[in-house]
Amino acid sequence: MKNPGTNPVYRAGWALSHFIFDYFTRWEIYGKENIPKDGPFLLAGNHASFFDPPAFGSACPRELHYFARSTLFVGKFGNLIRQCHAIPVDRDGGNDLQAFREVFKVLRNGGGLLVFPEGTRSDDGNLREARPGVGMIAVRAKVPIIPARIHGSFRVFSRHQKLPDLKNRISVVYGPALDVADLDPGDTAPRRFQRISQGVLDAIGALNPPPRSEV
């Protein structure tokens, strides 16, 4: 797979992550043709593991921006993840206005943004209830939404594990683009964004790798 983008730090992280998943988990990737070749998009995935962000990122043929907890942006590590396109977000109830400004700037400039409709990692590997944030971004940005699902990552490195178990195989499946107009009921009720996020999560839940005989 061609190494994406021009940012040398991102490229190095991409290459390292791709090597780890390719060599250790013998991963499989399906539906890469659904990723837009250019222009802005949201990549909306399930979230069951610490490994999900680097897995989605290194499986994607384009560079991705993503959210990270604001407390991580300290010293050299903070500078490193900044160069890897991390956007600081306050997950403790603070004001995230600056984070959303950065998000919409990324999308206006034609970039891709990785988002998790569930908002946080699953406790058991199953899909959680969607949160409204993805719906809000989708409505305001009006960009294609690519649903994506990673299978097996919970067994590799769940929130209950101190170390990863790389003997388990994973697969990443990208689905066809979703149009927010097809998910949006069109009203202005406070639950509007929630319903859109849930529609995206439902599309994610329907993604499965093809049977082995079809691969």
mmCIF file of C-alpha atoms in Angstrom:
data_model
loop_
_atom_site.group_PDB
_atom_site.id
_atom_site.type_symbol
_atom_site.label_atom_id
_atom_site.label_comp_id
_atom_site.label_asym_id
_atom_site.label_seq_id
_atom_site.Cartn_x
_atom_site.Cartn_y
_atom_site.Cartn_z
ATOM 1 C CA MET A 1 0.000 0.000 0.000
ATOM 2 C CA LYS A 2 1.316 3.436 -0.877
ATOM 3 C CA ASN A 3 2.409 5.525 2.103
ATOM 4 C CA PRO A 4 0.091 8.559 2.215
ATOM 5 C CA GLY A 5 0.725 12.230 2.611
ATOM 6 C CA THR A 6 3.697 14.545 2.834
ATOM 7 C CA ASN A 7 4.134 15.003 6.597
ATOM 8 C CA PRO A 8 7.342 13.068 7.475
ATOM 9 C CA VAL A 9 6.335 12.422 11.104
ATOM 10 C CA TYR A 10 2.903 11.145 10.055
ATOM 11 C CA ARG A 11 4.514 8.993 7.349
ATOM 12 C CA ALA A 12 6.903 7.440 9.866
ATOM 13 C CA GLY A 13 4.062 6.627 12.268
ATOM 14 C CA TRP A 14 1.980 5.291 9.385
ATOM 15 C CA ALA A 15 4.794 2.995 8.247
ATOM 16 C CA LEU A 16 5.490 1.680 11.763
ATOM 17 C CA SER A 17 1.807 1.007 12.476
ATOM 18 C CA HIS A 18 1.340 -0.652 9.108
ATOM 19 C CA PHE A 19 4.322 -2.936 9.733
ATOM 20 C CA ILE A 20 3.037 -3.958 13.182
ATOM 21 C CA PHE A 21 -0.453 -4.803 11.939
ATOM 22 C CA ASP A 22 0.792 -6.481 8.771
ATOM 23 C CA TYR A 23 3.509 -8.578 10.403
ATOM 24 C CA PHE A 24 1.936 -9.466 13.755
ATOM 25 C CA THR A 25 -1.842 -9.506 13.264
ATOM 26 C CA ARG A 26 -1.789 -10.411 9.544
ATOM 27 C CA TRP A 27 -4.622 -7.975 9.081
ATOM 28 C CA GLU A 28 -6.944 -7.755 6.110
ATOM 29 C CA ILE A 29 -8.391 -4.541 4.673
ATOM 30 C CA TYR A 30 -11.562 -4.355 2.587
ATOM 31 C CA GLY A 31 -13.340 -1.532 0.785
ATOM 32 C CA LYS A 32 -10.430 0.893 0.341
ATOM 33 C CA GLU A 33 -12.045 1.970 -2.911
ATOM 34 C CA ASN A 34 -14.729 3.680 -0.804
ATOM 35 C CA ILE A 35 -12.223 6.240 0.524
ATOM 36 C CA PRO A 36 -12.462 9.459 -1.552
ATOM 37 C CA LYS A 37 -9.321 10.112 -3.571
ATOM 38 C CA ASP A 38 -9.546 13.803 -2.714
ATOM 39 C CA GLY A 39 -11.752 16.266 -0.871
ATOM 40 C CA PRO A 40 -12.980 16.330 2.729
ATOM 41 C CA PHE A 41 -14.594 13.353 4.450
ATOM 42 C CA LEU A 42 -15.398 11.875 7.840
ATOM 43 C CA LEU A 43 -14.160 8.373 8.579
ATOM 44 C CA ALA A 44 -16.525 7.057 11.259
ATOM 45 C CA GLY A 45 -15.442 3.873 13.009
ATOM 46 C CA ASN A 46 -16.262 1.640 15.950
ATOM 47 C CA HIS A 47 -14.036 1.908 19.001
ATOM 48 C CA ALA A 48 -13.128 -1.220 20.961
ATOM 49 C CA SER A 49 -9.378 -0.942 21.429
ATOM 50 C CA PHE A 50 -6.369 1.279 22.053
ATOM 51 C CA PHE A 51 -5.212 0.144 18.609
ATOM 52 C CA ASP A 52 -8.231 1.445 16.672
ATOM 53 C CA PRO A 53 -6.884 4.930 15.803
ATOM 54 C CA PRO A 54 -3.517 3.704 14.423
ATOM 55 C CA ALA A 55 -5.225 0.764 12.707
ATOM 56 C CA PHE A 56 -7.783 2.933 10.918
ATOM 57 C CA GLY A 57 -5.077 5.473 10.124
ATOM 58 C CA SER A 58 -2.554 3.042 8.670
ATOM 59 C CA ALA A 59 -5.240 1.130 6.747
ATOM 60 C CA CYS A 60 -6.413 4.355 5.100
ATOM 61 C CA PRO A 61 -4.719 5.509 1.868
ATOM 62 C CA ARG A 62 -5.106 9.151 2.948
ATOM 63 C CA GLU A 63 -3.874 11.100 5.958
ATOM 64 C CA LEU A 64 -6.348 11.423 8.818
ATOM 65 C CA HIS A 65 -6.786 13.940 11.619
ATOM 66 C CA TYR A 66 -8.241 12.723 14.903
ATOM 67 C CA PHE A 67 -9.175 13.795 18.418
ATOM 68 C CA ALA A 68 -6.952 13.136 21.431
ATOM 69 C CA ARG A 69 -7.392 13.966 25.094
ATOM 70 C CA SER A 70 -6.053 17.452 25.799
ATOM 71 C CA THR A 71 -4.013 16.232 28.782
ATOM 72 C CA LEU A 72 -1.753 14.302 26.371
ATOM 73 C CA PHE A 73 -0.478 17.475 24.749
ATOM 74 C CA VAL A 74 2.468 17.975 27.073
ATOM 75 C CA GLY A 75 6.143 18.347 26.205
ATOM 76 C CA LYS A 76 7.770 16.353 23.419
ATOM 77 C CA PHE A 77 4.976 13.791 23.298
ATOM 78 C CA GLY A 78 2.398 16.514 22.800
ATOM 79 C CA ASN A 79 4.449 17.957 19.969
ATOM 80 C CA LEU A 80 4.790 14.501 18.421
ATOM 81 C CA ILE A 81 1.075 13.741 18.335
ATOM 82 C CA ARG A 82 0.406 17.259 17.063
ATOM 83 C CA GLN A 83 2.626 16.471 14.086
ATOM 84 C CA CYS A 84 0.622 13.270 13.634
ATOM 85 C CA HIS A 85 -2.527 15.409 13.183
ATOM 86 C CA ALA A 86 -3.998 14.993 16.674
ATOM 87 C CA ILE A 87 -6.537 17.637 17.715
ATOM 88 C CA PRO A 88 -6.768 18.283 21.479
ATOM 89 C CA VAL A 89 -10.223 17.873 22.981
ATOM 90 C CA ASP A 90 -11.376 18.304 26.577
ATOM 91 C CA ARG A 91 -13.176 15.092 27.530
ATOM 92 C CA ASP A 92 -13.943 16.269 31.049
ATOM 93 C CA GLY A 93 -16.778 18.615 30.193
ATOM 94 C CA GLY A 94 -14.786 21.684 29.225
ATOM 95 C CA ASN A 95 -15.308 24.040 26.299
ATOM 96 C CA ASP A 96 -14.276 22.350 23.029
ATOM 97 C CA LEU A 97 -14.871 25.373 20.802
ATOM 98 C CA GLN A 98 -11.229 25.474 19.724
ATOM 99 C CA ALA A 99 -11.283 21.765 18.871
ATOM 100 C CA PHE A 100 -14.283 22.212 16.591
ATOM 101 C CA ARG A 101 -12.669 25.222 14.953
ATOM 102 C CA GLU A 102 -9.715 23.020 14.089
ATOM 103 C CA VAL A 103 -12.012 20.272 12.818
ATOM 104 C CA PHE A 104 -13.867 22.529 10.424
ATOM 105 C CA LYS A 105 -10.595 24.069 9.248
ATOM 106 C CA VAL A 106 -9.311 20.580 8.409
ATOM 107 C CA LEU A 107 -12.467 19.794 6.450
ATOM 108 C CA ARG A 108 -12.515 23.157 4.654
ATOM 109 C CA ASN A 109 -8.968 22.424 3.537
ATOM 110 C CA GLY A 110 -10.045 19.088 2.062
ATOM 111 C CA GLY A 111 -8.739 16.809 4.812
ATOM 112 C CA GLY A 112 -10.036 13.629 6.399
ATOM 113 C CA LEU A 113 -11.185 13.335 10.016
ATOM 114 C CA LEU A 114 -11.395 10.100 12.031
ATOM 115 C CA VAL A 115 -14.347 10.106 14.421
ATOM 116 C CA PHE A 116 -15.920 7.546 16.754
ATOM 117 C CA PRO A 117 -19.722 7.853 17.078
ATOM 118 C CA GLU A 118 -19.582 5.941 20.380
ATOM 119 C CA GLY A 119 -17.308 8.611 21.838
ATOM 120 C CA THR A 120 -15.145 6.202 23.837
ATOM 121 C CA ARG A 121 -13.931 2.609 23.861
ATOM 122 C CA SER A 122 -16.346 -0.254 24.363
ATOM 123 C CA ASP A 123 -16.156 -2.224 27.615
ATOM 124 C CA ASP A 124 -16.942 -5.557 25.965
ATOM 125 C CA GLY A 125 -16.161 -5.161 22.255
ATOM 126 C CA ASN A 126 -19.794 -4.593 21.297
ATOM 127 C CA LEU A 127 -21.107 -1.328 19.894
ATOM 128 C CA ARG A 128 -22.214 1.243 22.454
ATOM 129 C CA GLU A 129 -24.937 3.856 22.049
ATOM 130 C CA ALA A 130 -23.989 6.696 19.713
ATOM 131 C CA ARG A 131 -23.258 10.183 20.994
ATOM 132 C CA PRO A 132 -24.380 13.315 19.140
ATOM 133 C CA GLY A 133 -20.973 14.825 18.306
ATOM 134 C CA VAL A 134 -20.510 13.083 14.959
ATOM 135 C CA GLY A 135 -24.018 14.090 13.909
ATOM 136 C CA MET A 136 -23.278 17.711 14.688
ATOM 137 C CA ILE A 137 -20.043 17.701 12.678
ATOM 138 C CA ALA A 138 -21.718 15.913 9.762
ATOM 139 C CA VAL A 139 -24.616 18.369 9.564
ATOM 140 C CA ARG A 140 -22.444 21.461 9.733
ATOM 141 C CA ALA A 141 -19.628 20.237 7.499
ATOM 142 C CA LYS A 142 -21.832 18.577 4.838
ATOM 143 C CA VAL A 143 -19.119 16.135 3.776
ATOM 144 C CA PRO A 144 -19.271 12.417 2.891
ATOM 145 C CA ILE A 145 -19.228 10.008 5.823
ATOM 146 C CA ILE A 146 -17.329 6.750 5.310
ATOM 147 C CA PRO A 147 -18.463 4.081 7.805
ATOM 148 C CA ALA A 148 -15.669 1.748 8.898
ATOM 149 C CA ARG A 149 -15.505 -1.226 11.203
ATOM 150 C CA ILE A 150 -12.531 -2.964 12.731
ATOM 151 C CA HIS A 151 -12.993 -6.596 13.763
ATOM 152 C CA GLY A 152 -10.795 -8.340 16.329
ATOM 153 C CA SER A 153 -9.105 -5.309 17.870
ATOM 154 C CA PHE A 154 -10.841 -5.850 21.227
ATOM 155 C CA ARG A 155 -8.988 -9.156 21.605
ATOM 156 C CA VAL A 156 -5.713 -7.494 20.610
ATOM 157 C CA PHE A 157 -5.723 -4.588 23.067
ATOM 158 C CA SER A 158 -8.912 -3.846 25.002
ATOM 159 C CA ARG A 159 -9.209 -1.286 27.763
ATOM 160 C CA HIS A 160 -8.848 -4.161 30.256
ATOM 161 C CA GLN A 161 -5.392 -5.220 29.022
ATOM 162 C CA LYS A 162 -2.066 -3.806 30.157
ATOM 163 C CA LEU A 163 -0.226 -5.206 27.133
ATOM 164 C CA PRO A 164 -1.390 -6.049 23.598
ATOM 165 C CA ASP A 165 -1.936 -9.618 22.437
ATOM 166 C CA LEU A 166 -0.735 -9.463 18.838
ATOM 167 C CA LYS A 167 -1.435 -13.094 17.955
ATOM 168 C CA ASN A 168 -5.079 -12.256 17.224
ATOM 169 C CA ARG A 169 -6.041 -11.322 13.675
ATOM 170 C CA ILE A 170 -7.910 -8.166 12.791
ATOM 171 C CA SER A 171 -9.731 -6.891 9.728
ATOM 172 C CA VAL A 172 -10.788 -3.395 8.689
ATOM 173 C CA VAL A 173 -13.846 -2.868 6.482
ATOM 174 C CA TYR A 174 -14.692 0.445 4.796
ATOM 175 C CA GLY A 175 -18.276 0.876 3.607
ATOM 176 C CA PRO A 176 -19.813 3.078 0.899
ATOM 177 C CA ALA A 177 -20.142 6.788 1.643
ATOM 178 C CA LEU A 178 -23.189 7.993 3.564
ATOM 179 C CA ASP A 179 -24.958 11.275 2.793
ATOM 180 C CA VAL A 180 -26.086 13.135 5.889
ATOM 181 C CA ALA A 181 -29.265 14.125 4.027
ATOM 182 C CA ASP A 182 -30.271 10.447 3.980
ATOM 183 C CA LEU A 183 -29.785 10.183 7.754
ATOM 184 C CA ASP A 184 -31.152 13.581 8.787
ATOM 185 C CA PRO A 185 -34.899 13.756 9.530
ATOM 186 C CA GLY A 186 -34.736 17.469 8.765
ATOM 187 C CA ASP A 187 -36.215 18.844 11.977
ATOM 188 C CA THR A 188 -34.497 21.072 14.504
ATOM 189 C CA ALA A 189 -35.164 18.963 17.589
ATOM 190 C CA PRO A 190 -32.293 18.586 20.078
ATOM 191 C CA ARG A 191 -32.192 14.872 19.257
ATOM 192 C CA ARG A 192 -31.398 15.511 15.595
ATOM 193 C CA PHE A 193 -27.637 15.066 15.916
ATOM 194 C CA GLN A 194 -28.137 11.990 18.082
ATOM 195 C CA ARG A 195 -30.306 10.322 15.430
ATOM 196 C CA ILE A 196 -27.751 11.041 12.729
ATOM 197 C CA SER A 197 -24.923 9.633 14.848
ATOM 198 C CA GLN A 198 -26.988 6.522 15.533
ATOM 199 C CA GLY A 199 -27.656 6.117 11.807
ATOM 200 C CA VAL A 200 -23.926 6.229 11.144
ATOM 201 C CA LEU A 201 -23.303 3.705 13.926
ATOM 202 C CA ASP A 202 -25.968 1.393 12.485
ATOM 203 C CA ALA A 203 -24.142 1.495 9.141
ATOM 204 C CA ILE A 204 -20.890 0.658 10.921
ATOM 205 C CA GLY A 205 -22.534 -2.282 12.672
ATOM 206 C CA ALA A 206 -23.614 -3.741 9.322
ATOM 207 C CA LEU A 207 -20.041 -3.973 7.991
ATOM 208 C CA ASN A 208 -18.414 -7.389 7.950
ATOM 209 C CA PRO A 209 -15.494 -8.874 6.025
ATOM 210 C CA PRO A 210 -16.467 -11.155 3.147
ATOM 211 C CA PRO A 211 -16.533 -14.918 3.752
ATOM 212 C CA ARG A 212 -13.112 -16.494 3.347
ATOM 213 C CA SER A 213 -14.200 -18.233 0.139
ATOM 214 C CA GLU A 214 -14.844 -14.822 -1.461
ATOM 215 C CA VAL A 215 -11.505 -13.273 -0.515
#
